[in-house]
Amino acid sequence: MNEKFRDSIGTINEEGKRAWVFPKKPSGIFYKYRKWVSYFLLVFLFVSPFLRINGNQFLLFNVLERKFSIFGFPFWPQDFHIFVIMMIIGVVFTVLFTVAFGRIFCGWMCPQTIFLEMVFRRIEYWIEGDRGKQMKLANQAWNAEKIRKRVLKWIIFFLISFLIANVFLAYLIGGDRLIQEILDGPHNHLSTLISLSIFTGIFYFVFAWFREQVCIIACPYGRLQGVLLDNKSIIVAYDHKRGEREEGRTILKKGEDREALGKGDCVDCSLCVKVCPTGIDIRNGTQLECINCTACIDACDSIMESVDLPKGLISYNSEDNIERKIKFSFSPRLKGYAAVLFILTGVLVGMLFLRNSVETNILRLPGQLFEHKENNIISNVYTFKLVNKTSEDIEKVRFELTSHEGTIKLVSHDEFTVPAQGLSEGTLFIEIKASLLKEDKERISIDVFSGDVIIETTSTSFLGPRSYR
Ligand code: SF4
Ligand code: SF4
């Protein structure tokens, strides 16, 4: 096979300039299913930052204030280990999925594809028409029709980019806060206005100009494909055995028996190339540019139907199945990934169950030793930090020493309230009779109460004089 196509990419011409892709509007059963999936995902994307579960935002990624909420479960920096495990599971799951099913995520679920193919391109088809009309418009001089269509398209693209920027910001700073800041007026929240303007500009640039190049040039996941795919992976593939046969692909001649003549089933109509949003020819084999969008499957099936040949010349298939008719099976590599995924998921579930909704840290004040007080009482000074991960205030909080007989004295108050999703900090003294200390440094246990209910048990160290060892 001539591999020259691998020396260039479909979106850059021989002079190194941008070759604009004008994909033909897809239609067919896969496109229909993809539209339904995209409607669901678009609703999910737009609603998630404004949905609340038990008072927590459904999805929140407030990096600056280090507040995270995933499916309504709040995560604090103290839960970072859980976050890391979730990220690792995400990576292993993606790898496993890619090894088995190629870039199915790109074609069906990636927000870039969803917005570009299911929102922006459909608006383009509506305003400028299908591939032929778009090419004609691009090549014609700037007359009234071109100015009207282009300006209308750019205004709509800009408005949608602005909308996406708002939703994106809601994921970062919180949906309620965004709405409040909009109601307060942008002049009162200049930093939010600047962020919105930058995000709008980026989204407009991506969807109006950069487009499929995100998948071809910028996306690291696409680059990973080369190392993850093998001959067993199910990908959008052209059945070259059937499409080419001994005589190769040729244009259809009326009444010919192509099989008897040794001609392939591909009638060289190029429809699969014309519908491709990344501008490639799937008949050249697996390519990094292919986002598995299935548009070429639909296109080829419609041609096969019209020339009375079986559908599936382009389909979800593996190289092994095309070459040697070996059906999909779980390879040792897949089994290994699945085992790792299973173990990590078990660890995550365990961590989620063991995760406290309150986190207490009591640490001795740095640089301080101990104080010898009247009646042989030894006193240590501590700072404490109590994080409330729940969406309700924790009231009447107090500490009780459980490992030793002694007292805990809070500076400035006896009991306090930890606000919902907030933290309380302060200083406290722990006093223990010297005769009760066996070591010069001992672990002590402390129960944290809310009213009469123990909400957490924690421990810290206590220093005493050596003479009592
Ligand atoms: S759409 Fe099908 S028949 Fe037409 S060129 Fe592509 S593979 Fe061949
Ligand atoms: S080759 Fe087919 S599946 Fe791949 S991006 Fe092009 S149209 Fe989509």
PDB file of C-alpha atoms in Angstrom, residues 330-442:
ATOM      1  CA  PHE A 330     -10.104 -10.755  25.715  1.00  0.00           C
ATOM      2  CA  SER A 331      -6.346 -10.684  25.135  1.00  0.00           C
ATOM      3  CA  PRO A 332      -3.916 -11.123  28.094  1.00  0.00           C
ATOM      4  CA  ARG A 333      -3.239  -7.364  27.907  1.00  0.00           C
ATOM      5  CA  LEU A 334      -6.948  -6.590  28.248  1.00  0.00           C
ATOM      6  CA  LYS A 335      -7.298  -9.053  31.126  1.00  0.00           C
ATOM      7  CA  GLY A 336      -4.338  -7.385  32.897  1.00  0.00           C
ATOM      8  CA  TYR A 337      -5.860  -3.898  32.536  1.00  0.00           C
ATOM      9  CA  ALA A 338      -9.253  -5.214  33.691  1.00  0.00           C
ATOM     10  CA  ALA A 339      -7.663  -6.772  36.803  1.00  0.00           C
ATOM     11  CA  VAL A 340      -5.885  -3.501  37.691  1.00  0.00           C
ATOM     12  CA  LEU A 341      -9.134  -1.598  37.137  1.00  0.00           C
ATOM     13  CA  PHE A 342     -11.035  -4.036  39.353  1.00  0.00           C
ATOM     14  CA  ILE A 343      -8.499  -3.720  42.201  1.00  0.00           C
ATOM     15  CA  LEU A 344      -8.375   0.092  41.990  1.00  0.00           C
ATOM     16  CA  THR A 345     -12.174   0.323  41.982  1.00  0.00           C
ATOM     17  CA  GLY A 346     -12.267  -1.865  45.110  1.00  0.00           C
ATOM     18  CA  VAL A 347      -9.693   0.411  46.802  1.00  0.00           C
ATOM     19  CA  LEU A 348     -11.745   3.487  45.849  1.00  0.00           C
ATOM     20  CA  VAL A 349     -15.011   2.036  47.173  1.00  0.00           C
ATOM     21  CA  GLY A 350     -13.247   1.115  50.428  1.00  0.00           C
ATOM     22  CA  MET A 351     -11.809   4.636  50.743  1.00  0.00           C
ATOM     23  CA  LEU A 352     -15.188   6.231  50.099  1.00  0.00           C
ATOM     24  CA  PHE A 353     -16.788   4.115  52.813  1.00  0.00           C
ATOM     25  CA  LEU A 354     -13.996   4.858  55.305  1.00  0.00           C
ATOM     26  CA  ARG A 355     -13.918   8.554  54.427  1.00  0.00           C
ATOM     27  CA  ASN A 356     -14.929  10.806  57.325  1.00  0.00           C
ATOM     28  CA  SER A 357     -17.261  13.722  56.779  1.00  0.00           C
ATOM     29  CA  VAL A 358     -15.234  15.565  59.438  1.00  0.00           C
ATOM     30  CA  GLU A 359     -11.462  15.837  59.462  1.00  0.00           C
ATOM     31  CA  THR A 360      -9.583  16.931  62.582  1.00  0.00           C
ATOM     32  CA  ASN A 361      -5.917  17.795  62.874  1.00  0.00           C
ATOM     33  CA  ILE A 362      -4.375  18.611  66.259  1.00  0.00           C
ATOM     34  CA  LEU A 363      -0.688  19.482  66.115  1.00  0.00           C
ATOM     35  CA  ARG A 364       1.712  20.690  68.761  1.00  0.00           C
ATOM     36  CA  LEU A 365       2.692  24.319  68.306  1.00  0.00           C
ATOM     37  CA  PRO A 366       6.061  24.284  66.495  1.00  0.00           C
ATOM     38  CA  GLY A 367       9.045  25.203  68.672  1.00  0.00           C
ATOM     39  CA  GLN A 368       7.163  24.705  71.964  1.00  0.00           C
ATOM     40  CA  LEU A 369       8.176  22.049  74.484  1.00  0.00           C
ATOM     41  CA  PHE A 370       6.004  21.677  77.581  1.00  0.00           C
ATOM     42  CA  GLU A 371       5.164  23.714  80.654  1.00  0.00           C
ATOM     43  CA  HIS A 372       5.489  22.392  84.196  1.00  0.00           C
ATOM     44  CA  LYS A 373       2.595  23.804  86.185  1.00  0.00           C
ATOM     45  CA  GLU A 374       1.437  23.655  89.798  1.00  0.00           C
ATOM     46  CA  ASN A 375       0.554  20.267  91.302  1.00  0.00           C
ATOM     47  CA  ASN A 376       2.889  18.453  88.878  1.00  0.00           C
ATOM     48  CA  ILE A 377       0.672  19.159  85.897  1.00  0.00           C
ATOM     49  CA  ILE A 378       2.352  19.066  82.474  1.00  0.00           C
ATOM     50  CA  SER A 379       0.831  21.293  79.810  1.00  0.00           C
ATOM     51  CA  ASN A 380       1.347  21.197  75.988  1.00  0.00           C
ATOM     52  CA  VAL A 381      -0.005  23.798  73.586  1.00  0.00           C
ATOM     53  CA  TYR A 382      -1.583  22.795  70.237  1.00  0.00           C
ATOM     54  CA  THR A 383      -3.231  24.268  67.180  1.00  0.00           C
ATOM     55  CA  PHE A 384      -6.285  22.498  65.844  1.00  0.00           C
ATOM     56  CA  LYS A 385      -8.052  22.533  62.468  1.00  0.00           C
ATOM     57  CA  LEU A 386     -11.464  20.992  61.965  1.00  0.00           C
ATOM     58  CA  VAL A 387     -12.828  20.581  58.423  1.00  0.00           C
ATOM     59  CA  ASN A 388     -16.574  20.104  57.945  1.00  0.00           C
ATOM     60  CA  LYS A 389     -17.139  18.344  54.595  1.00  0.00           C
ATOM     61  CA  THR A 390     -20.915  18.175  55.042  1.00  0.00           C
ATOM     62  CA  SER A 391     -23.490  20.701  53.887  1.00  0.00           C
ATOM     63  CA  GLU A 392     -24.732  21.374  57.452  1.00  0.00           C
ATOM     64  CA  ASP A 393     -23.179  23.267  60.369  1.00  0.00           C
ATOM     65  CA  ILE A 394     -21.625  21.124  63.087  1.00  0.00           C
ATOM     66  CA  GLU A 395     -22.586  22.710  66.410  1.00  0.00           C
ATOM     67  CA  LYS A 396     -21.402  22.473  70.008  1.00  0.00           C
ATOM     68  CA  VAL A 397     -18.025  20.998  69.094  1.00  0.00           C
ATOM     69  CA  ARG A 398     -15.746  20.060  71.997  1.00  0.00           C
ATOM     70  CA  PHE A 399     -12.769  17.766  72.642  1.00  0.00           C
ATOM     71  CA  GLU A 400     -12.281  15.056  75.267  1.00  0.00           C
ATOM     72  CA  LEU A 401      -9.044  13.296  76.184  1.00  0.00           C
ATOM     73  CA  THR A 402      -9.608   9.523  76.208  1.00  0.00           C
ATOM     74  CA  SER A 403      -6.160   7.928  76.509  1.00  0.00           C
ATOM     75  CA  HIS A 404      -5.147   9.679  79.742  1.00  0.00           C
ATOM     76  CA  GLU A 405      -6.786  11.375  82.639  1.00  0.00           C
ATOM     77  CA  GLY A 406      -6.422  15.054  81.922  1.00  0.00           C
ATOM     78  CA  THR A 407      -8.090  18.145  80.529  1.00  0.00           C
ATOM     79  CA  ILE A 408      -8.355  19.954  77.229  1.00  0.00           C
ATOM     80  CA  LYS A 409      -8.783  23.723  77.445  1.00  0.00           C
ATOM     81  CA  LEU A 410      -9.739  25.697  74.375  1.00  0.00           C
ATOM     82  CA  VAL A 411      -8.429  29.251  74.125  1.00  0.00           C
ATOM     83  CA  SER A 412     -11.282  31.794  74.015  1.00  0.00           C
ATOM     84  CA  HIS A 413     -14.247  29.381  74.056  1.00  0.00           C
ATOM     85  CA  ASP A 414     -15.364  26.002  75.381  1.00  0.00           C
ATOM     86  CA  GLU A 415     -17.527  24.943  72.452  1.00  0.00           C
ATOM     87  CA  PHE A 416     -17.724  26.193  68.908  1.00  0.00           C
ATOM     88  CA  THR A 417     -19.526  25.670  65.569  1.00  0.00           C
ATOM     89  CA  VAL A 418     -17.891  24.506  62.352  1.00  0.00           C
ATOM     90  CA  PRO A 419     -19.771  26.004  59.390  1.00  0.00           C
ATOM     91  CA  ALA A 420     -21.043  23.764  56.579  1.00  0.00           C
ATOM     92  CA  GLN A 421     -18.338  23.167  53.971  1.00  0.00           C
ATOM     93  CA  GLY A 422     -16.034  25.267  56.145  1.00  0.00           C
ATOM     94  CA  LEU A 423     -13.311  24.939  58.724  1.00  0.00           C
ATOM     95  CA  SER A 424     -12.568  26.143  62.239  1.00  0.00           C
ATOM     96  CA  GLU A 425      -9.107  26.699  63.615  1.00  0.00           C
ATOM     97  CA  GLY A 426      -7.830  27.580  67.054  1.00  0.00           C
ATOM     98  CA  THR A 427      -5.456  26.906  69.912  1.00  0.00           C
ATOM     99  CA  LEU A 428      -5.873  24.539  72.847  1.00  0.00           C
ATOM    100  CA  PHE A 429      -3.952  23.325  75.877  1.00  0.00           C
ATOM    101  CA  ILE A 430      -3.798  19.714  77.026  1.00  0.00           C
ATOM    102  CA  GLU A 431      -2.895  19.129  80.656  1.00  0.00           C
ATOM    103  CA  ILE A 432      -1.914  15.749  82.123  1.00  0.00           C
ATOM    104  CA  LYS A 433      -0.545  14.866  85.554  1.00  0.00           C
ATOM    105  CA  ALA A 434       3.188  14.137  85.262  1.00  0.00           C
ATOM    106  CA  SER A 435       2.813  10.905  87.258  1.00  0.00           C
ATOM    107  CA  LEU A 436       0.539   9.505  84.531  1.00  0.00           C
ATOM    108  CA  LEU A 437       3.220   9.861  81.854  1.00  0.00           C
ATOM    109  CA  LYS A 438       5.470   6.868  81.174  1.00  0.00           C
ATOM    110  CA  GLU A 439       7.484   8.295  78.250  1.00  0.00           C
ATOM    111  CA  ASP A 440       8.897  11.712  77.434  1.00  0.00           C
ATOM    112  CA  LYS A 441       6.788  11.607  74.257  1.00  0.00           C
ATOM    113  CA  GLU A 442       3.470   9.777  74.257  1.00  0.00           C
TER     114      GLU A 442
END
